Coordinates of C-alpha atoms in Angstrom, one line a residue:
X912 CA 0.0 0.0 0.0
X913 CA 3.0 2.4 0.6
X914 CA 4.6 1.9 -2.5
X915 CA 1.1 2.2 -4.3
X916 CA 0.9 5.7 -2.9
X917 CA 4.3 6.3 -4.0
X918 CA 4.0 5.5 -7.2
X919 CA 0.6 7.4 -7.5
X920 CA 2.2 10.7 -6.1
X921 CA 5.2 10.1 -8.5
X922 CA 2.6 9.9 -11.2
X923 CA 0.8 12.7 -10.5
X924 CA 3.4 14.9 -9.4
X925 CA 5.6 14.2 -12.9
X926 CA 2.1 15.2 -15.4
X927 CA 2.1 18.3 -13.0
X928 CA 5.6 19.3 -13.5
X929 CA 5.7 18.0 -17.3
X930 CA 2.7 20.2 -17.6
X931 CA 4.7 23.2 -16.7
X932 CA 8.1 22.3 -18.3
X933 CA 7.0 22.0 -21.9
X934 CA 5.8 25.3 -21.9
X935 CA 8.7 26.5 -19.8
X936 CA 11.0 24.7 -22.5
X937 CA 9.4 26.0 -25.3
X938 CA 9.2 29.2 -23.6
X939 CA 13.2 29.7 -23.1
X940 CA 13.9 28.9 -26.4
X941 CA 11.6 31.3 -27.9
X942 CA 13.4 34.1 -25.3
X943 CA 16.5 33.3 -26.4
X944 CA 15.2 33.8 -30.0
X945 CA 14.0 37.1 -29.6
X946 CA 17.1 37.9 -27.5
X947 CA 19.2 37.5 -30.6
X948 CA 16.6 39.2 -33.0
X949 CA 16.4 41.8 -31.0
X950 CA 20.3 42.6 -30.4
X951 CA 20.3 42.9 -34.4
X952 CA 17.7 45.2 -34.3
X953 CA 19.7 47.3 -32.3
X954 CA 22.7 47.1 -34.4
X955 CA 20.5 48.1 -37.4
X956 CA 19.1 51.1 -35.5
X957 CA 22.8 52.2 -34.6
X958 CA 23.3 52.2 -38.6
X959 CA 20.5 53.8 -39.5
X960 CA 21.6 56.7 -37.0
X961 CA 24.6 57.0 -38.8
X962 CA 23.4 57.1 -42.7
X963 CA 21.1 59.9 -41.4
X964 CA 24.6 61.6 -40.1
X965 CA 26.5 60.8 -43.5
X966 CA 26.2 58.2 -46.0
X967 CA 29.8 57.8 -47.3
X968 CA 30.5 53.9 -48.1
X969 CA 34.0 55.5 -46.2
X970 CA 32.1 56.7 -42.7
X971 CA 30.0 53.6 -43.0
X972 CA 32.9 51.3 -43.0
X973 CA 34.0 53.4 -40.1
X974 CA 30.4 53.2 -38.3
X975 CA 30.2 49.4 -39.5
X976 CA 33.1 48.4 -37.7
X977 CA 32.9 50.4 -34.5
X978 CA 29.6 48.0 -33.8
X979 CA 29.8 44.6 -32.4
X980 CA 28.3 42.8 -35.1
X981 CA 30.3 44.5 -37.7
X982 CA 33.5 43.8 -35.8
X983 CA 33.1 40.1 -36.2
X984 CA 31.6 40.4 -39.9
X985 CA 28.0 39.6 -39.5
X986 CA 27.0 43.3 -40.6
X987 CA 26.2 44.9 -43.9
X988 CA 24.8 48.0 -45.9
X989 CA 23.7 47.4 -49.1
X990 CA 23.6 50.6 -50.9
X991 CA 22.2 51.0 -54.2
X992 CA 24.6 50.9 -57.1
X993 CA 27.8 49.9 -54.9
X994 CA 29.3 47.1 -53.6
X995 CA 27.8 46.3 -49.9
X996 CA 30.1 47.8 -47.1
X997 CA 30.6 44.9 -44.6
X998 CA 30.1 40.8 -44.9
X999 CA 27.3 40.0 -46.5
X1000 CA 25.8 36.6 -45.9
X1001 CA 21.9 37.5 -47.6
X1002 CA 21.9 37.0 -51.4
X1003 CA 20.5 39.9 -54.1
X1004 CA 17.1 38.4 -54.3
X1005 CA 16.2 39.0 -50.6
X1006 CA 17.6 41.8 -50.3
X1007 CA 15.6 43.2 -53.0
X1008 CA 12.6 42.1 -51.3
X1009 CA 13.0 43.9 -47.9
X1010 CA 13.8 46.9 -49.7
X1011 CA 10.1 46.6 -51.8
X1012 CA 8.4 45.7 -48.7
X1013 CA 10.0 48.6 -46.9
X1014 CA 9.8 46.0 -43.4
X1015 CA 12.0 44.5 -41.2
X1016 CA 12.7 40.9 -42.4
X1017 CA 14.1 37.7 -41.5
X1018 CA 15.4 35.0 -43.9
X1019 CA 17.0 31.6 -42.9
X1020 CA 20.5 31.5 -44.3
X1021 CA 23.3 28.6 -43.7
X1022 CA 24.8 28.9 -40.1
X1023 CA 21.7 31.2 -39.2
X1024 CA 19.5 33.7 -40.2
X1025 CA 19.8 37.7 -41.0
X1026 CA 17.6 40.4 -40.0
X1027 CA 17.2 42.8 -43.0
X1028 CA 16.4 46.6 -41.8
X1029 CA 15.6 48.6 -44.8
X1030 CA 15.7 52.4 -44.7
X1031 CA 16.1 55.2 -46.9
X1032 CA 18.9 58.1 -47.4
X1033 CA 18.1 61.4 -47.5
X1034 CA 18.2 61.7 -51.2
X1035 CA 15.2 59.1 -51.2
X1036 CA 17.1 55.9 -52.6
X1037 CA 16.7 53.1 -50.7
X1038 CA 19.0 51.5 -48.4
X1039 CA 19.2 48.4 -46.4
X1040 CA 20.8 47.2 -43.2
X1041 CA 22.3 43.5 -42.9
X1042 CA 22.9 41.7 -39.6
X1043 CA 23.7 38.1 -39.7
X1044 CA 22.3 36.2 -36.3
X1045 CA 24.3 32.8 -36.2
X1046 CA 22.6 29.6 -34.4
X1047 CA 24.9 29.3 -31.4
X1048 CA 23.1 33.5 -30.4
X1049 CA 19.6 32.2 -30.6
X1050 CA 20.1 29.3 -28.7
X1051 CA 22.4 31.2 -26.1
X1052 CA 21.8 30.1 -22.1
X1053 CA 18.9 27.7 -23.9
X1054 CA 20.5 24.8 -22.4
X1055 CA 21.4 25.7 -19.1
X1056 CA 17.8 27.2 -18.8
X1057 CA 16.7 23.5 -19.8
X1058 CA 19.0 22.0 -17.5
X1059 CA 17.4 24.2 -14.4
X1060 CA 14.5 23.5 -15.2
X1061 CA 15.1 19.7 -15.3
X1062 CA 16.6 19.7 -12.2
X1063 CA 13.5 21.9 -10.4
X1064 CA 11.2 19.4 -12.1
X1065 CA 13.8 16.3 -10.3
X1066 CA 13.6 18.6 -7.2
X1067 CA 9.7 18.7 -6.7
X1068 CA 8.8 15.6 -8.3
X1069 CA 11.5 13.9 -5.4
X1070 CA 10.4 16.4 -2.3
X1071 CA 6.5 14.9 -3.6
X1072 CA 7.6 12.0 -3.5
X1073 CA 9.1 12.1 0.0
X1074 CA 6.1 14.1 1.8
X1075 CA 3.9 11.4 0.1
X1076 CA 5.8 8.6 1.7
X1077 CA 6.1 10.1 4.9
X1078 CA 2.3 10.4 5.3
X1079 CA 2.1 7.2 3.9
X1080 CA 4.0 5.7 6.1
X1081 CA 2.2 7.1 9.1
X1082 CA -0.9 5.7 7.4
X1083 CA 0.2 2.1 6.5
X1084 CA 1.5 2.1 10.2
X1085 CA -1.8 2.5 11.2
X1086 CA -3.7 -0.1 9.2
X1087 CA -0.8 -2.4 10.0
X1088 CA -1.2 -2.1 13.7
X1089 CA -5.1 -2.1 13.2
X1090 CA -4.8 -5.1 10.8
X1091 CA -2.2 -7.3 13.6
X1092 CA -4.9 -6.5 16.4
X1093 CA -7.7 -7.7 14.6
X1094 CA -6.1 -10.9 13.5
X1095 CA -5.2 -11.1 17.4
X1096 CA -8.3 -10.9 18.2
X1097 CA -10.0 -13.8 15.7
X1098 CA -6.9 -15.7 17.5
X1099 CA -8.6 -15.0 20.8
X1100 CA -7.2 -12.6 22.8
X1101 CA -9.7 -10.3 23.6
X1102 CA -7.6 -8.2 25.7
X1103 CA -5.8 -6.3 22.4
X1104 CA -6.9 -3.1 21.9
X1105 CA -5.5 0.2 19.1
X1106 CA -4.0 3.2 19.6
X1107 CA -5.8 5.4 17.5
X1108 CA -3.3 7.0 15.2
X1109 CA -3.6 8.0 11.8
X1110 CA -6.4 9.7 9.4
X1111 CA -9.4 11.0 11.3
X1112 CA -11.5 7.6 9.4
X1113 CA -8.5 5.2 10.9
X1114 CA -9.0 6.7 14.2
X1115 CA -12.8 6.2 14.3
X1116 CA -11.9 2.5 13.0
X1117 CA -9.9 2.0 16.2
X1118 CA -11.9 3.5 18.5
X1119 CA -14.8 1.3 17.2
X1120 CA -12.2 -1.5 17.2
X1121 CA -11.7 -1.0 20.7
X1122 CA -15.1 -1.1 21.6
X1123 CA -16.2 -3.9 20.0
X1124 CA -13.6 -5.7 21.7
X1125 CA -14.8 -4.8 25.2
X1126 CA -18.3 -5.2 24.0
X1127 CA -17.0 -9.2 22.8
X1128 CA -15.3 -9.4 26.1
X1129 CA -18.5 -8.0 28.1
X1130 CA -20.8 -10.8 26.6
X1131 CA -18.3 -14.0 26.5
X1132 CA -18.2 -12.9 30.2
X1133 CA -21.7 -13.1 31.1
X1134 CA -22.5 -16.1 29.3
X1135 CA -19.7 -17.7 31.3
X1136 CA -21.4 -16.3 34.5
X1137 CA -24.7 -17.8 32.8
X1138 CA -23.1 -21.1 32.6
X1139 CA -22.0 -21.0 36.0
X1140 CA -26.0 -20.4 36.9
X1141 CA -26.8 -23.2 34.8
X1142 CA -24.3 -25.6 36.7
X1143 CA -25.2 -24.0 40.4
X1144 CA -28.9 -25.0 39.3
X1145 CA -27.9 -28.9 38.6
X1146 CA -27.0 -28.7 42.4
X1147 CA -30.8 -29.0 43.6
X1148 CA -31.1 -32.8 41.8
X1149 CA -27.6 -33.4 43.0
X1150 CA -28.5 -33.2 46.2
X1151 CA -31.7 -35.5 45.8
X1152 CA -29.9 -38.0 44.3
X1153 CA -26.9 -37.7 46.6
X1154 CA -30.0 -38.3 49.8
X1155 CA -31.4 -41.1 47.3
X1156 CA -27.9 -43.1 47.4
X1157 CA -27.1 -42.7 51.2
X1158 CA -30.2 -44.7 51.9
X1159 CA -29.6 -47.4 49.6
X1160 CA -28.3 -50.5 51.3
X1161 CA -24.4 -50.7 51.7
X1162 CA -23.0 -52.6 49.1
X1163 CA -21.2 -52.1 46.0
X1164 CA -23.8 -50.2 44.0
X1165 CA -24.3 -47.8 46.7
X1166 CA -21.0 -47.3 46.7
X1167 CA -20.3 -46.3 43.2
X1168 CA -23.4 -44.0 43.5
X1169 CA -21.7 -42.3 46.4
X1170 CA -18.4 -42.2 44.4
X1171 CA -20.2 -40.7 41.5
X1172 CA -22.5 -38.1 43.9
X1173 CA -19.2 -36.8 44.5
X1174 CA -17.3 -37.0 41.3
X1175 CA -20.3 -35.0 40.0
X1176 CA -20.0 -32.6 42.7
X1177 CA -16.5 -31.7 42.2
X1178 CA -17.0 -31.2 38.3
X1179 CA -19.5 -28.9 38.8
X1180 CA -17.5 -26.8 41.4
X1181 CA -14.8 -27.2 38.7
X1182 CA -17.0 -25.9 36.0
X1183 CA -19.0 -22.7 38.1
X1184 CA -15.2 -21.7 38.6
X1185 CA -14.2 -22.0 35.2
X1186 CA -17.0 -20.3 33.9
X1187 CA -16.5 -17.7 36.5
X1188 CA -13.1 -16.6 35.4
X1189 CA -12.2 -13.5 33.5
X1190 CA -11.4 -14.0 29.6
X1191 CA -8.3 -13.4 30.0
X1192 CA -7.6 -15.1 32.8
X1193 CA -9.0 -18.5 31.5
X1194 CA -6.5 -17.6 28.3
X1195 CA -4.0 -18.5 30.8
X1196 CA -4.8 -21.9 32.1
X1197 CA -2.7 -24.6 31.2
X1198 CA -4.0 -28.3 32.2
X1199 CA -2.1 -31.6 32.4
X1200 CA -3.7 -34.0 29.8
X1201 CA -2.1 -36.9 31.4
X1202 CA -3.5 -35.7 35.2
X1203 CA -6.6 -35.7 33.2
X1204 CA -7.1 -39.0 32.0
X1205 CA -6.3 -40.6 34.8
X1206 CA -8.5 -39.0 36.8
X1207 CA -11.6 -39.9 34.2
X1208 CA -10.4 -43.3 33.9
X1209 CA -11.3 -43.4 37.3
X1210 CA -14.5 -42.9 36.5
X1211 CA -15.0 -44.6 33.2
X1212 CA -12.7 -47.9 34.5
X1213 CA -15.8 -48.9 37.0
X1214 CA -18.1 -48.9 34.6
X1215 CA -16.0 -50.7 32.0
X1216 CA -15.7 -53.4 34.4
X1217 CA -19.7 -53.6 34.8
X1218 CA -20.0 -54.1 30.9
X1219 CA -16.9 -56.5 31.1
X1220 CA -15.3 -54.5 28.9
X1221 CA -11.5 -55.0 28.1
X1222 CA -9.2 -52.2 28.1
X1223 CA -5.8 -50.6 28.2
X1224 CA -3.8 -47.3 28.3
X1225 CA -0.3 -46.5 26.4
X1226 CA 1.8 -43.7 27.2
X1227 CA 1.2 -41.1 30.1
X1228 CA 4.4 -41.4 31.6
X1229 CA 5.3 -38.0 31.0
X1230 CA 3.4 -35.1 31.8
X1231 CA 1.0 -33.6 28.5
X1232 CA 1.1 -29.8 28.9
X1233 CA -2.0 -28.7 27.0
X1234 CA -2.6 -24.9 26.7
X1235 CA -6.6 -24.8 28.3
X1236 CA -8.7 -25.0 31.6
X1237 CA -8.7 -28.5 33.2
X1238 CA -12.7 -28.5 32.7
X1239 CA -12.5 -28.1 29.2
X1240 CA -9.9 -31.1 29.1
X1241 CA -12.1 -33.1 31.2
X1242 CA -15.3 -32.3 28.9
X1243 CA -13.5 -33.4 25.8
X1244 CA -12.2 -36.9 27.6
X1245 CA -15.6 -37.7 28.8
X1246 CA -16.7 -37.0 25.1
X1247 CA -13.9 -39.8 23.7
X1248 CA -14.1 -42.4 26.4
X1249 CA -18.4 -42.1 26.3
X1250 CA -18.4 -42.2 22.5
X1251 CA -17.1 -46.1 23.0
X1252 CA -19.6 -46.8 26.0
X1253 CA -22.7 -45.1 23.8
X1254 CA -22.4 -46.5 20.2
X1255 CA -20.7 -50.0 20.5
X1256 CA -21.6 -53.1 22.5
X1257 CA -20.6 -54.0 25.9
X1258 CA -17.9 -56.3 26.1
X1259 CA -16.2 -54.6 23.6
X1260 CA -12.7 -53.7 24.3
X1261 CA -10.9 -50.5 23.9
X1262 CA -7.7 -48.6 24.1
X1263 CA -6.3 -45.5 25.2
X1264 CA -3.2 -43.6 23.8
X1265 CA -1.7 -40.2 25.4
X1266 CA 1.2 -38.5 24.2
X1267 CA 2.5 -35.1 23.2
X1268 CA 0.8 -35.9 20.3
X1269 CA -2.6 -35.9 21.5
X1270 CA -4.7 -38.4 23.1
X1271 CA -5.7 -41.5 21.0
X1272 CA -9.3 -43.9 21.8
X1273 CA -9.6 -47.0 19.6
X1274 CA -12.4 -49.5 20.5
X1275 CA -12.8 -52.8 18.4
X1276 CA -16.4 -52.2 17.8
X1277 CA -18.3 -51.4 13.9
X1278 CA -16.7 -48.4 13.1
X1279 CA -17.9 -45.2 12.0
X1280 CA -19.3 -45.3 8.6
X1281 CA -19.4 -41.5 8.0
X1282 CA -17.1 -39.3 9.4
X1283 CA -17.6 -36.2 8.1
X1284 CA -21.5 -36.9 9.8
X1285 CA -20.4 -38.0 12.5
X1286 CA -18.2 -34.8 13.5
X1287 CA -21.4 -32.4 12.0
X1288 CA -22.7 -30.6 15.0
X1289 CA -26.7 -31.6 16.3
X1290 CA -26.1 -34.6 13.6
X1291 CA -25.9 -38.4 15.1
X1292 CA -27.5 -41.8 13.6
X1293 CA -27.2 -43.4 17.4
X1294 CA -29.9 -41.6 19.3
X1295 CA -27.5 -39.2 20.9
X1296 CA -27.6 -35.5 20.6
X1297 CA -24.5 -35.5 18.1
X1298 CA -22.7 -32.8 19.6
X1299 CA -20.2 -35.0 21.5
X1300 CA -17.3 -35.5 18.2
X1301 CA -17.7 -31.8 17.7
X1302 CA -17.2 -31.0 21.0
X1303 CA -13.6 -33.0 20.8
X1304 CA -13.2 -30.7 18.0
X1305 CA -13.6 -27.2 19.4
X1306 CA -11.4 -27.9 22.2
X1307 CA -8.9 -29.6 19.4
X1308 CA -8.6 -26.2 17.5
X1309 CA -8.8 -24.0 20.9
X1310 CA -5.6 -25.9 21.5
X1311 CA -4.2 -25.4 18.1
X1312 CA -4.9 -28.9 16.8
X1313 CA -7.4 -30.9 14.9
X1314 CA -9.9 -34.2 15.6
X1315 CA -9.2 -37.1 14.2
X1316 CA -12.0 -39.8 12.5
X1317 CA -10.8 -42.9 11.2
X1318 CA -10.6 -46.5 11.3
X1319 CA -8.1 -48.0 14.2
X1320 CA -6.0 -51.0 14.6
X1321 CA -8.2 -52.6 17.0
X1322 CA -10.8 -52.6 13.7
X1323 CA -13.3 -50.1 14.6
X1324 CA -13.4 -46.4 14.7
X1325 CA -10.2 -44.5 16.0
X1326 CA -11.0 -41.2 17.3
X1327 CA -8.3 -38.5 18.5
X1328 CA -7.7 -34.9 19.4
X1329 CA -4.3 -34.4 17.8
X1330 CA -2.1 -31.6 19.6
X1331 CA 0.2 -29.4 17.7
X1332 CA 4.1 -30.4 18.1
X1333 CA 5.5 -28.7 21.3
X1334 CA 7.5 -25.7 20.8

């Protein structure tokens, strides 16, 4: 963008300045013309004074010399019935003809012109007055004229050319930085905000800028305080069925409905204080994938173990650093590991695979016969709601990665969050 205004104040400035210096050109020449033309005329007038004193071819030799012309031989008087007195460079027939016109003349000659003044002595014959005006005195301080002006023309069309890029480079500085904080903004940091700078119309673009971002930053807030409300309000049945499972009869199944009272308890204290923190402060949450999983498997192990279902986890000996909220981690497991519990038998096995890479579930069951379906949001052939595969995905891309659908090696579907290499 700077270089286009560059090129357009080059542009314009140049037709502007050629616009003058044509004329200008054209202008000096013609001066320089009528420089020479007119120094002739003079000469002629100083020889017409002196025929009117005396007109003696021996005084005019005298009177022709003393002038400047004369003295270098580009002067002449062509009397009638003598031989001219001076150098001569017109021939017979044009000299003839200024002296029936009774005008000043001009006639192109070789090396020049010559400026015919005709007059008449005081006897009445007629007389005429020869100055020769050689190239090089019409075009006198032409060049150097030409040359200044060329150089003005360089001057202005440069000093244009400069202002332009300084004011172009305040502006591009502007859309630049206006430009970067947008794009930061898609990213998701909603805390960037513009220095207005610039033209008055960039300035009203970053003020509105500005508060549209504290506007976008206003509402992702209170829908995070809505979805706190939302998960205070799941509290009520909590309780009820947290009273419902400490008067079933001790055994095992009264145990895992104790277990899971609680695990549900602690996710949703998780969750209100998740949703309860600033944008930018849940920009800054980093989780352990690893701590994670293990802590689901928890969960999910108990009740793989009711449907006799085989299973196994690889990797997690190293800690997964993954740049989001712990509850957003935990959604997205639940999502992977209830996928296999929802749409494939029981008894069917499954496997588990964390790593920097991401985390990995393969079951053994069908398959998915659709991907692209299965990952469209509100879309499931299984009854379900079909947002669970999507919701893998958002928190995929949030972390700068991308969800996996495919077959697996155990022979049915193989569904991952994929995590970008480490940097």
């Amino acid at each position: 963008m700077r270089w286009e205004l560059n090129r357009l104040a080059f542009a314009i400035t140049s037709m502007v300045a050629l616009a003058f210096l044509v004329p200008l050109i054209y202008a000096t020449q013609k001066i320089a013309h009528d420089r020479a033309i007119g120094d002739a005329r003079q000469q002629a007038a100083a020889i017409v004074a002196a025929l009117a004193v005396d007109a003696d071819p021996r005084s005019l030799t005298n009177a022709v010399v003393s002038t400047v012309a004369g003295s270098t031989g580009r002067l002449a008087v062509h009397l009638p019935d003598i031989a001219p007195v001076g150098t001569p460079h017109a021939t017979g027939d044009e000299i003839a003809q200024a002296g029936q016109y009774r005008r000043p003349v001009t006639a192109d000659v070789p090396g020049g012109i010559v400026y015919l003044q005709p007059s008449v002595l005081s006897d009445g014959r007629a007389v005429v007055i020869e100055v020769f005006v050689p190239d090089e005195d019409m075009t006198e301080g032409v060049w150097p004229a030409w040359l200044a002006l060329g150089a003005l023309a360089v001057v202005l069309v440069a000093g244009s050319v400069l202002f332009a890029d300084r004011l172009a480079g305040r502006l591009v500085r502007a859309t630049r930085e206006l430009a970067g904080s947008s794009r930061r903004l898609g990213a998701g940091d909603l805390a960037v905000r513009v220095e207005p700078s610039g033209p008055p119309e960039l300035r009203d673009a970053a003020t509105a800028f500005n508060g549209m971002a504290a506007e976008l930053r206003n509402l992702l807030d209170a829908e995070r305080e809505l979805a706190a409300d939302l998960s205070h309000r799941l509290r009520t049945p909590l309780t009820a069925l947290r009273l419902d499972a400490e008067t079933m009869p001790p055994g095992p199944v009264a145990e895992r409905m104790r277990q899971a009272c609680d695990m549900l308890d602690e996710e949703l204290e998780a969750i209100i204080a998740g949703a309860r923190l600033g944008v930018e402060a849940r920009g800054k949450q980093q989780s352990d994938l690893v701590e994670v999983l293990a802590d689901r498997l928890a969960f999910w192990s108990a009740l793989a173990e009711d449907q006799d279902r085989p299973w196994e986890v690889v990797g997690g000996a190293h800690p997964v650093p993954v740049p989001l909220p712990r509850s957003e981690l935990i959604l997205a497991v639940d999502s992977l590991l209830g996928n296999v519990f929802a749409h494939t038998p029981e008894g069917v096995a499954f496997r588990v695979t964390v790593s920097p890479a991401g985390l990995l579930v393969d079951d053994a069951g069908p398959g998915i016969a659709d991907p692209e379906a299965a990952v469209r949001r509100g879309v499931s052939g299984a009854g379900s709601t079909g947002l669970g595969l999507d919701i893998v995905r958002r928190v995929a891309e949030a972390a700068g990665g991308r969800l996996q659908v495919s077959r697996g090696p155990l022979g049915g579907a193989r569904i991952g969050m994929l995590l970008p290499p480490p940097s």
